[in-house]
Tab-separated table of C-alpha atoms and ligand atoms in Angstrom:
chain	number	residue	atom	x	y	z
A	22	MET	CA	-0.019	0.049	0.067
A	23	GLY	CA	2.845	2.259	0.976
A	24	ARG	CA	4.593	1.725	-2.396
A	25	PHE	CA	1.394	2.233	-4.193
A	26	ARG	CA	0.972	5.738	-2.560
A	27	TRP	CA	4.497	6.713	-3.678
A	28	PHE	CA	3.855	5.485	-7.179
A	29	LEU	CA	0.852	7.890	-7.165
A	30	LEU	CA	2.559	10.734	-5.685
A	31	GLY	CA	5.524	10.201	-8.150
A	32	GLY	CA	3.190	10.150	-11.095
A	33	ALA	CA	1.331	13.198	-9.916
A	34	ALA	CA	4.477	15.090	-9.330
A	35	SER	CA	5.857	14.199	-12.798
A	36	ALA	CA	2.593	15.283	-14.457
A	37	ALA	CA	2.726	18.667	-12.621
A	38	ALA	CA	6.468	19.229	-13.672
A	39	TYR	CA	5.510	18.407	-17.152
A	40	TRP	CA	2.591	20.743	-17.111
A	41	LEU	CA	4.857	23.595	-15.642
A	42	MET	CA	7.389	23.102	-18.317
A	43	ARG	CA	4.899	23.232	-21.155
A	44	TYR	CA	3.264	26.346	-19.522
A	45	LEU	CA	6.559	28.083	-19.189
A	46	ARG	CA	7.922	27.068	-22.580
A	47	PRO	CA	8.320	30.045	-24.967
A	48	GLU	CA	5.587	30.427	-27.432
A	49	HIS	CA	6.452	30.527	-31.072
A	50	SER	CA	5.841	34.156	-32.346
A	51	PRO	CA	3.034	35.102	-34.541
A	52	LEU	CA	5.480	37.703	-36.173
A	53	VAL	CA	5.602	37.694	-39.989
A	54	LEU	CA	8.885	39.222	-41.091
A	55	ASN	CA	7.734	39.744	-44.677
A	56	GLN	CA	6.693	43.331	-45.097
A	57	ALA	CA	7.264	43.911	-41.432
A	58	VAL	CA	8.709	47.662	-40.642
A	59	VAL	CA	11.913	47.321	-38.717
A	60	ILE	CA	13.822	50.200	-37.271
A	61	ILE	CA	17.399	49.553	-36.646
A	62	THR	CA	19.756	51.870	-34.753
A	63	GLY	CA	23.487	51.683	-35.286
A	64	ALA	CA	22.862	50.242	-38.724
A	65	SER	CA	25.813	51.819	-40.305
A	66	ALA	CA	28.371	49.236	-39.216
A	67	GLY	CA	28.940	45.829	-37.421
A	68	ILE	CA	26.029	44.001	-35.898
A	69	GLY	CA	23.498	46.581	-37.108
A	70	ARG	CA	24.576	46.174	-40.502
A	71	ALA	CA	24.103	42.482	-40.316
A	72	TYR	CA	20.766	42.951	-38.966
A	73	ALA	CA	19.888	45.065	-42.043
A	74	LEU	CA	20.931	42.454	-44.305
A	75	ALA	CA	19.220	39.585	-42.421
A	76	PHE	CA	15.819	41.369	-42.136
A	77	ALA	CA	16.080	42.466	-45.759
A	78	ARG	CA	16.551	38.911	-46.973
A	79	ARG	CA	13.271	38.118	-45.140
A	80	GLY	CA	11.422	40.812	-47.060
A	81	ALA	CA	11.220	43.375	-44.173
A	82	ARG	CA	10.925	47.010	-44.832
A	83	LEU	CA	13.811	48.884	-43.223
A	84	VAL	CA	14.361	52.272	-41.574
A	85	LEU	CA	18.072	52.576	-40.850
A	86	ALA	CA	19.628	54.830	-38.326
A	87	ALA	CA	22.882	55.958	-37.241
A	88	ARG	CA	24.922	59.294	-37.420
A	89	ARG	CA	27.002	58.621	-40.593
A	90	ALA	CA	24.731	59.149	-43.562
A	91	GLU	CA	27.195	57.922	-46.250
A	92	ALA	CA	27.745	54.666	-44.329
A	93	LEU	CA	23.849	54.179	-44.238
A	94	GLU	CA	23.669	54.703	-47.845
A	95	GLU	CA	26.320	52.059	-48.385
A	96	VAL	CA	24.084	49.596	-46.410
A	97	ARG	CA	21.165	50.671	-48.561
A	98	ALA	CA	23.233	49.680	-51.544
A	99	GLU	CA	24.262	46.337	-50.050
A	100	VAL	CA	20.753	45.244	-49.101
A	101	ALA	CA	19.012	46.680	-52.305
A	102	THR	CA	18.760	43.252	-53.994
A	103	TYR	CA	16.529	41.856	-51.231
A	104	ALA	CA	14.753	44.798	-49.400
A	105	ALA	CA	11.552	46.148	-50.839
A	106	GLU	CA	11.981	49.463	-49.300
A	107	VAL	CA	14.743	51.137	-47.239
A	108	LEU	CA	14.566	54.458	-45.540
A	109	CYS	CA	17.690	56.077	-44.232
A	110	VAL	CA	17.319	58.509	-41.398
A	111	PRO	CA	20.689	59.979	-40.214
A	112	THR	CA	20.103	60.103	-36.373
A	113	ASP	CA	22.101	60.674	-33.411
A	114	VAL	CA	20.357	58.552	-30.672
A	115	ASN	CA	21.505	60.907	-27.889
A	116	ASP	CA	19.307	63.658	-29.321
A	117	ASP	CA	15.569	63.262	-28.332
A	118	ALA	CA	14.287	65.510	-31.210
A	119	GLN	CA	16.122	63.325	-33.747
A	120	LEU	CA	14.657	60.226	-32.228
A	121	GLU	CA	11.033	61.702	-32.488
A	122	ALA	CA	11.870	62.609	-36.157
A	123	LEU	CA	13.094	58.943	-36.694
A	124	VAL	CA	9.868	57.486	-35.485
A	125	GLN	CA	7.828	60.030	-37.314
A	126	ALA	CA	9.724	59.291	-40.577
A	127	ALA	CA	8.966	55.597	-40.185
A	128	LEU	CA	5.364	56.320	-39.576
A	129	ASP	CA	4.946	58.847	-42.450
A	130	HIS	CA	6.740	56.536	-44.905
A	131	TYR	CA	5.190	53.141	-43.853
A	132	GLY	CA	2.401	53.828	-41.437
A	133	ARG	CA	3.528	51.516	-38.896
A	134	VAL	CA	6.480	50.191	-36.811
A	135	ASP	CA	6.648	46.266	-36.131
A	136	ILE	CA	10.143	45.803	-34.738
A	137	LEU	CA	12.594	48.194	-33.102
A	138	ILE	CA	16.276	46.993	-32.601
A	139	ASN	CA	18.197	49.269	-30.191
A	140	ASN	CA	21.543	48.345	-31.290
A	141	ALA	CA	23.586	51.564	-31.390
A	142	GLY	CA	26.342	51.281	-28.641
A	143	LEU	CA	29.892	52.352	-27.648
A	144	VAL	CA	32.251	50.667	-25.383
A	145	ASP	CA	35.080	51.728	-23.063
A	146	TYR	CA	37.962	49.671	-21.519
A	147	GLY	CA	40.436	49.811	-18.677
A	148	THR	CA	40.601	51.296	-15.463
A	149	LEU	CA	37.841	53.702	-14.231
A	150	GLN	CA	40.486	56.296	-13.416
A	151	ASN	CA	41.069	56.576	-17.043
A	152	HIS	CA	37.429	56.930	-18.097
A	153	HIS	CA	36.640	60.371	-19.443
A	154	PRO	CA	33.596	61.587	-17.606
A	155	ARG	CA	32.139	63.175	-20.908
A	156	ARG	CA	32.685	59.788	-22.594
A	157	THR	CA	31.114	58.030	-19.564
A	158	ARG	CA	27.981	60.000	-19.913
A	159	GLN	CA	27.965	59.612	-23.707
A	160	MET	CA	28.174	55.803	-23.197
A	161	VAL	CA	25.299	55.647	-20.525
A	162	SER	CA	23.249	57.844	-22.917
A	163	THR	CA	23.661	55.949	-26.039
A	164	ASN	CA	23.693	52.289	-24.639
A	165	LEU	CA	20.848	52.929	-22.194
A	166	ALA	CA	18.905	56.215	-22.042
A	167	SER	CA	18.413	56.535	-25.830
A	168	ALA	CA	17.343	52.987	-25.968
A	169	ILE	CA	14.593	53.595	-23.375
A	170	ASN	CA	13.457	56.780	-25.014
A	171	LEU	CA	13.218	55.297	-28.410
A	172	THR	CA	11.403	52.247	-27.036
A	173	ARG	CA	8.853	54.565	-25.454
A	174	LEU	CA	8.458	56.431	-28.796
A	175	CYS	CA	7.802	53.097	-30.659
A	176	LEU	CA	5.378	51.736	-28.149
A	177	ILE	CA	2.690	54.161	-29.044
A	178	PRO	CA	2.257	52.841	-32.657
A	179	MET	CA	2.826	49.218	-31.461
A	180	LEU	CA	0.311	49.303	-28.564
A	181	ALA	CA	-2.270	50.905	-31.165
A	182	GLN	CA	-1.502	48.048	-33.511
A	183	ARG	CA	-1.560	45.430	-30.478
A	184	SER	CA	1.577	43.951	-32.038
A	185	GLY	CA	5.311	44.526	-32.097
A	186	ALA	CA	8.642	43.450	-30.914
A	187	ILE	CA	11.414	45.604	-29.187
A	188	ILE	CA	14.812	44.019	-29.433
A	189	ASN	CA	17.440	45.343	-27.015
A	190	VAL	CA	20.950	44.416	-27.897
A	191	SER	CA	22.623	44.113	-24.539
A	192	SER	CA	25.879	42.091	-24.010
A	193	MET	CA	27.131	38.952	-22.129
A	194	ALA	CA	28.810	41.714	-20.091
A	195	GLY	CA	25.339	42.350	-18.694
A	196	LYS	CA	25.409	38.870	-17.306
A	197	ILE	CA	29.189	38.843	-16.491
A	198	PRO	CA	30.335	42.164	-15.414
A	199	THR	CA	34.132	42.049	-16.197
A	200	ALA	CA	36.835	43.894	-14.467
A	201	HIS	CA	37.912	45.595	-17.680
A	202	GLN	CA	34.837	47.435	-18.684
A	203	PRO	CA	32.938	48.668	-15.568
A	204	VAL	CA	30.841	51.400	-17.276
A	205	TYR	CA	30.031	49.367	-20.268
A	206	ALA	CA	28.833	46.542	-18.043
A	207	ALA	CA	26.691	48.947	-16.095
A	208	THR	CA	24.751	50.142	-19.211
A	209	LYS	CA	24.268	46.417	-20.350
A	210	VAL	CA	23.047	45.210	-16.982
A	211	GLY	CA	20.663	48.144	-17.045
A	212	LEU	CA	19.484	47.436	-20.518
A	213	ILE	CA	18.656	43.858	-19.393
A	214	ALA	CA	16.805	44.889	-16.300
A	215	PHE	CA	14.959	47.473	-18.524
A	216	SER	CA	13.794	44.715	-20.941
A	217	ASP	CA	12.740	42.393	-18.142
A	218	ALA	CA	10.619	44.985	-16.329
A	219	LEU	CA	9.113	46.216	-19.538
A	220	ARG	CA	8.201	42.638	-20.653
A	221	ARG	CA	6.303	42.204	-17.463
A	222	GLN	CA	4.586	45.626	-17.802
A	223	LEU	CA	3.498	44.765	-21.548
A	224	GLU	CA	2.207	41.360	-20.863
A	225	GLY	CA	-1.084	40.828	-22.767
A	226	THR	CA	-0.695	43.718	-24.887
A	227	GLY	CA	0.792	41.846	-28.063
A	228	VAL	CA	4.185	43.547	-27.732
A	229	ARG	CA	7.217	41.546	-27.029
A	230	VAL	CA	10.515	42.336	-25.501
A	231	VAL	CA	13.560	40.420	-26.322
A	232	SER	CA	17.178	40.800	-25.007
A	233	VAL	CA	19.917	39.752	-27.185
A	234	LEU	CA	23.345	39.339	-25.484
A	235	PRO	CA	26.240	39.125	-28.019
A	236	SER	CA	29.643	37.932	-26.660
A	237	TYR	CA	32.849	38.753	-28.672
A	238	THR	CA	31.873	39.656	-32.135
A	239	ASP	CA	33.971	40.462	-35.168
A	240	THR	CA	33.360	44.149	-35.418
A	241	GLU	CA	35.046	47.522	-34.984
A	242	MET	CA	34.071	47.410	-31.378
A	243	VAL	CA	36.463	44.669	-30.631
A	244	ALA	CA	39.962	45.576	-31.875
A	245	PRO	CA	42.142	42.904	-33.646
A	246	ALA	CA	44.579	42.581	-30.697
A	247	MET	CA	41.601	41.904	-28.371
A	248	GLN	CA	40.062	39.312	-30.663
A	249	ASP	CA	43.366	37.480	-30.837
A	250	TYR	CA	43.627	37.470	-27.055
A	251	VAL	CA	40.108	36.213	-26.818
A	252	ARG	CA	40.844	33.332	-29.345
A	253	GLU	CA	43.758	32.502	-27.266
A	254	MET	CA	41.853	31.978	-24.318
A	255	GLY	CA	39.671	29.554	-25.984
A	256	LEU	CA	36.639	31.610	-26.427
A	257	THR	CA	34.814	32.218	-29.804
A	258	VAL	CA	34.628	35.384	-31.724
A	259	ASP	CA	31.247	35.313	-33.536
A	260	THR	CA	30.516	36.991	-36.917
A	261	PRO	CA	27.851	39.754	-37.141
A	262	HIS	CA	26.091	37.756	-39.434
A	263	TYR	CA	25.799	34.834	-36.963
A	264	VAL	CA	24.405	37.129	-34.260
A	265	ALA	CA	21.916	38.654	-36.725
A	266	GLU	CA	20.774	35.171	-38.062
A	267	ARG	CA	20.552	33.575	-34.400
A	268	THR	CA	18.628	36.660	-33.257
A	269	ILE	CA	15.867	36.211	-35.895
A	270	ASP	CA	15.705	32.474	-35.013
A	271	GLY	CA	15.205	33.237	-31.343
A	272	LEU	CA	12.802	35.997	-32.211
A	273	LEU	CA	10.593	33.516	-34.156
A	274	LYS	CA	10.885	30.818	-31.644
A	275	GLY	CA	9.556	33.170	-29.006
A	276	GLU	CA	12.818	33.353	-26.854
A	277	GLN	CA	12.986	36.376	-24.427
A	278	GLU	CA	16.697	36.176	-23.931
A	279	ILE	CA	19.353	35.059	-26.612
A	280	LEU	CA	22.750	34.439	-25.272
A	281	PHE	CA	26.025	34.062	-27.153
A	282	GLY	CA	29.656	32.950	-26.595
A	283	GLY	CA	29.229	29.156	-26.440
A	284	ALA	CA	29.565	26.943	-23.595
A	285	VAL	CA	32.359	28.795	-21.627
A	286	MET	CA	30.163	32.187	-21.643
A	287	LEU	CA	27.045	30.186	-20.544
A	288	PHE	CA	28.937	28.548	-17.650
A	289	GLY	CA	30.387	32.023	-16.736
A	290	ALA	CA	26.908	33.547	-16.626
A	291	TRP	CA	25.659	30.500	-14.448
A	292	LEU	CA	28.811	30.724	-12.057
A	293	GLU	CA	28.088	34.678	-11.881
A	294	ARG	CA	24.555	34.064	-10.989
A	295	HIS	CA	24.874	31.259	-8.491
A	296	PHE	CA	28.618	31.331	-7.172
A	297	PRO	CA	29.559	35.145	-7.432
A	298	LEU	CA	32.622	34.435	-5.302
A	299	LEU	CA	34.092	31.852	-7.522
A	300	ALA	CA	33.453	34.110	-10.551
A	301	THR	CA	35.259	36.888	-8.754
A	302	LEU	CA	38.264	34.377	-8.102
A	303	ALA	CA	38.211	33.313	-11.815
A	304	GLN	CA	38.265	37.090	-12.936
A	305	ARG	CA	41.227	37.733	-10.554
A	306	TYR	CA	43.065	34.940	-12.645
A	307	VAL	CA	42.137	36.311	-16.085
A	308	PHE	CA	42.375	40.111	-15.543
A	309	THR	CA	46.034	40.385	-14.668
A	310	PRO	CA	47.951	43.854	-14.605
A	311	ASN	CA	49.406	42.758	-18.079
A	312	LEU	CA	45.981	42.416	-19.490
A	313	MET	CA	44.591	45.710	-17.982
A	314	ALA	CA	47.587	47.478	-19.468
A	315	MET	CA	46.699	45.917	-22.947
A	316	MET	CA	43.163	47.250	-22.431
A	317	GLU	CA	44.560	50.781	-21.958
A	318	GLN	CA	46.326	50.477	-25.292
A	319	ILE	CA	43.306	49.227	-26.988
A	320	LYS	CA	41.253	51.883	-25.552
A	321	ALA	CA	43.326	54.542	-26.850
A	322	GLU	CA	43.355	53.034	-30.400
A	323	TYR	CA	39.346	52.695	-30.314
A	324	VAL	CA	38.800	56.085	-29.203
A	325	ALA	CA	41.309	57.520	-31.860
A	326	LYS	CA	39.460	55.531	-34.419
A	327	ALA	CA	36.030	56.923	-33.307
A	328	LYS	CA	37.333	60.385	-33.561
A	329	GLU	CA	38.596	59.707	-36.973
A	330	LYS	CA	35.057	58.416	-38.111
A	331	ARG	CA	33.238	61.422	-36.883
B	25	NAP	N1	31.110	43.680	-31.096
B	25	NAP	C1	30.914	43.084	-29.680
B	25	NAP	O1	31.928	42.267	-29.430
B	25	NAP	C2	29.708	43.234	-29.108
B	25	NAP	C3	29.511	42.342	-27.835
B	25	NAP	C4	28.342	42.397	-27.116
B	25	NAP	C5	27.470	43.471	-27.452
B	25	NAP	N2	27.709	44.339	-28.450
B	25	NAP	C6	26.711	45.393	-28.721
B	25	NAP	O2	26.138	45.140	-30.090
B	25	NAP	C7	25.825	46.607	-30.484
B	25	NAP	C8	26.486	46.681	-31.931
B	25	NAP	O3	27.861	46.941	-31.659
B	25	NAP	P1	28.967	46.697	-32.765
B	25	NAP	O4	29.863	45.567	-32.271
B	25	NAP	O5	28.260	46.265	-34.212
B	25	NAP	O6	29.784	47.940	-32.816
B	25	NAP	P2	30.282	49.014	-33.966
B	25	NAP	O7	30.642	48.044	-35.193
B	25	NAP	O8	31.220	49.942	-33.495
B	25	NAP	O9	28.819	49.738	-34.376
B	25	NAP	C9	28.205	50.667	-33.496
B	25	NAP	C10	27.093	51.255	-34.207
B	25	NAP	O10	26.481	52.183	-33.222
B	25	NAP	C11	26.184	53.480	-33.854
B	25	NAP	N3	26.210	54.570	-33.002
B	25	NAP	C12	27.152	54.781	-32.001
B	25	NAP	N4	26.878	55.985	-31.422
B	25	NAP	C13	25.823	56.439	-31.966
B	25	NAP	C14	24.886	57.566	-31.649
B	25	NAP	N5	25.126	58.326	-30.863
B	25	NAP	N6	23.720	57.583	-32.427
B	25	NAP	C15	23.423	56.654	-33.364
B	25	NAP	N7	24.232	55.703	-33.686
B	25	NAP	C16	25.272	55.306	-32.981
B	25	NAP	C17	27.524	53.460	-35.016
B	25	NAP	O11	26.927	54.347	-36.006
B	25	NAP	P3	27.615	55.818	-36.411
B	25	NAP	O12	29.124	55.807	-35.882
B	25	NAP	O13	27.470	56.109	-37.806
B	25	NAP	O14	26.643	56.742	-35.592
B	25	NAP	C18	27.439	52.236	-35.328
B	25	NAP	O15	26.615	51.776	-36.440
B	25	NAP	C19	26.311	47.614	-29.455
B	25	NAP	O16	25.197	47.737	-28.611
B	25	NAP	C20	27.354	46.721	-28.636
B	25	NAP	O17	27.309	46.962	-27.319
B	25	NAP	C21	28.770	44.204	-29.289
């Protein structure tokens, strides 16, 4: 009799666990990308450029935003074979009036906004003592405040349509705040928290919020010397194309958080969450004074290049 009771209890517990798993499983998205209107910030280079190509190949109608108008025109030419329509709107995301003009341009041209990709971003490396206060403000504004303000503007048409998707491009630095980029990590943790809170706020409205957390990716943001070092450590450096394609795959599967960087990064994120002390010890081992000195050098080159581009 005792055994029979255990058998019944075990069966009931398994059924409950199975039901819970099915209940919590992400739902496939009803989004149709063909003809969807997609606003991409930071579309002039790197991952944003790859998003433009990936969405264009699925028949989306694009709105490309970044500061460099000529670079946006290059992207327009690159995606022209696939994209039905492309609107280039030179925009500095740190200017609220320009953000309003961007959303208005999309609405005037297409009459709707289906997907917003908050991708524009800046990085800074090295010790906090060597961070310039102006650049710190610019980074917090570009990576976080601008994404929040642009999301707010896009929510108005999306809520009226009762459909839409906000894709916030954060970083694995938002899960594993590393010693060599304290301010950058702060902005990326903030963007994940914003996405999580907003997702809860928007439940039942038809508007979805997705966090994308790229790991090291082969763009101008990661200097060649840094990429070499990352590979030497046995980590992967993804291509922007892979990040864009995996994002679309995750978006359509209904994933809320799309993580990159392979097993090592996933393990790092798990360690950080459950055993922060061990994560701190691991970083002590990785971020040696030599590495921090290399970061200062890389930072100087990155900042000089950014000034050259402007
Ligand atoms: N590469 C990586 O390893 C990596 C890893 C994790 C997360 N991410 C994130 O992925 C996103 C894209 O990075 P990426 O690697 O593609 O970098 P990237 O090649 O340096 O491109 C950055 C983009 O942001 C735009 N941007 C910067 N400031 C802007 C502003 N004030 N207004 C409008 N656009 C601005 C740039 O365009 P303009 O200069 O023309 O304005 C450019 O298109 C960022 O959010 C980054 O934090 C990257």
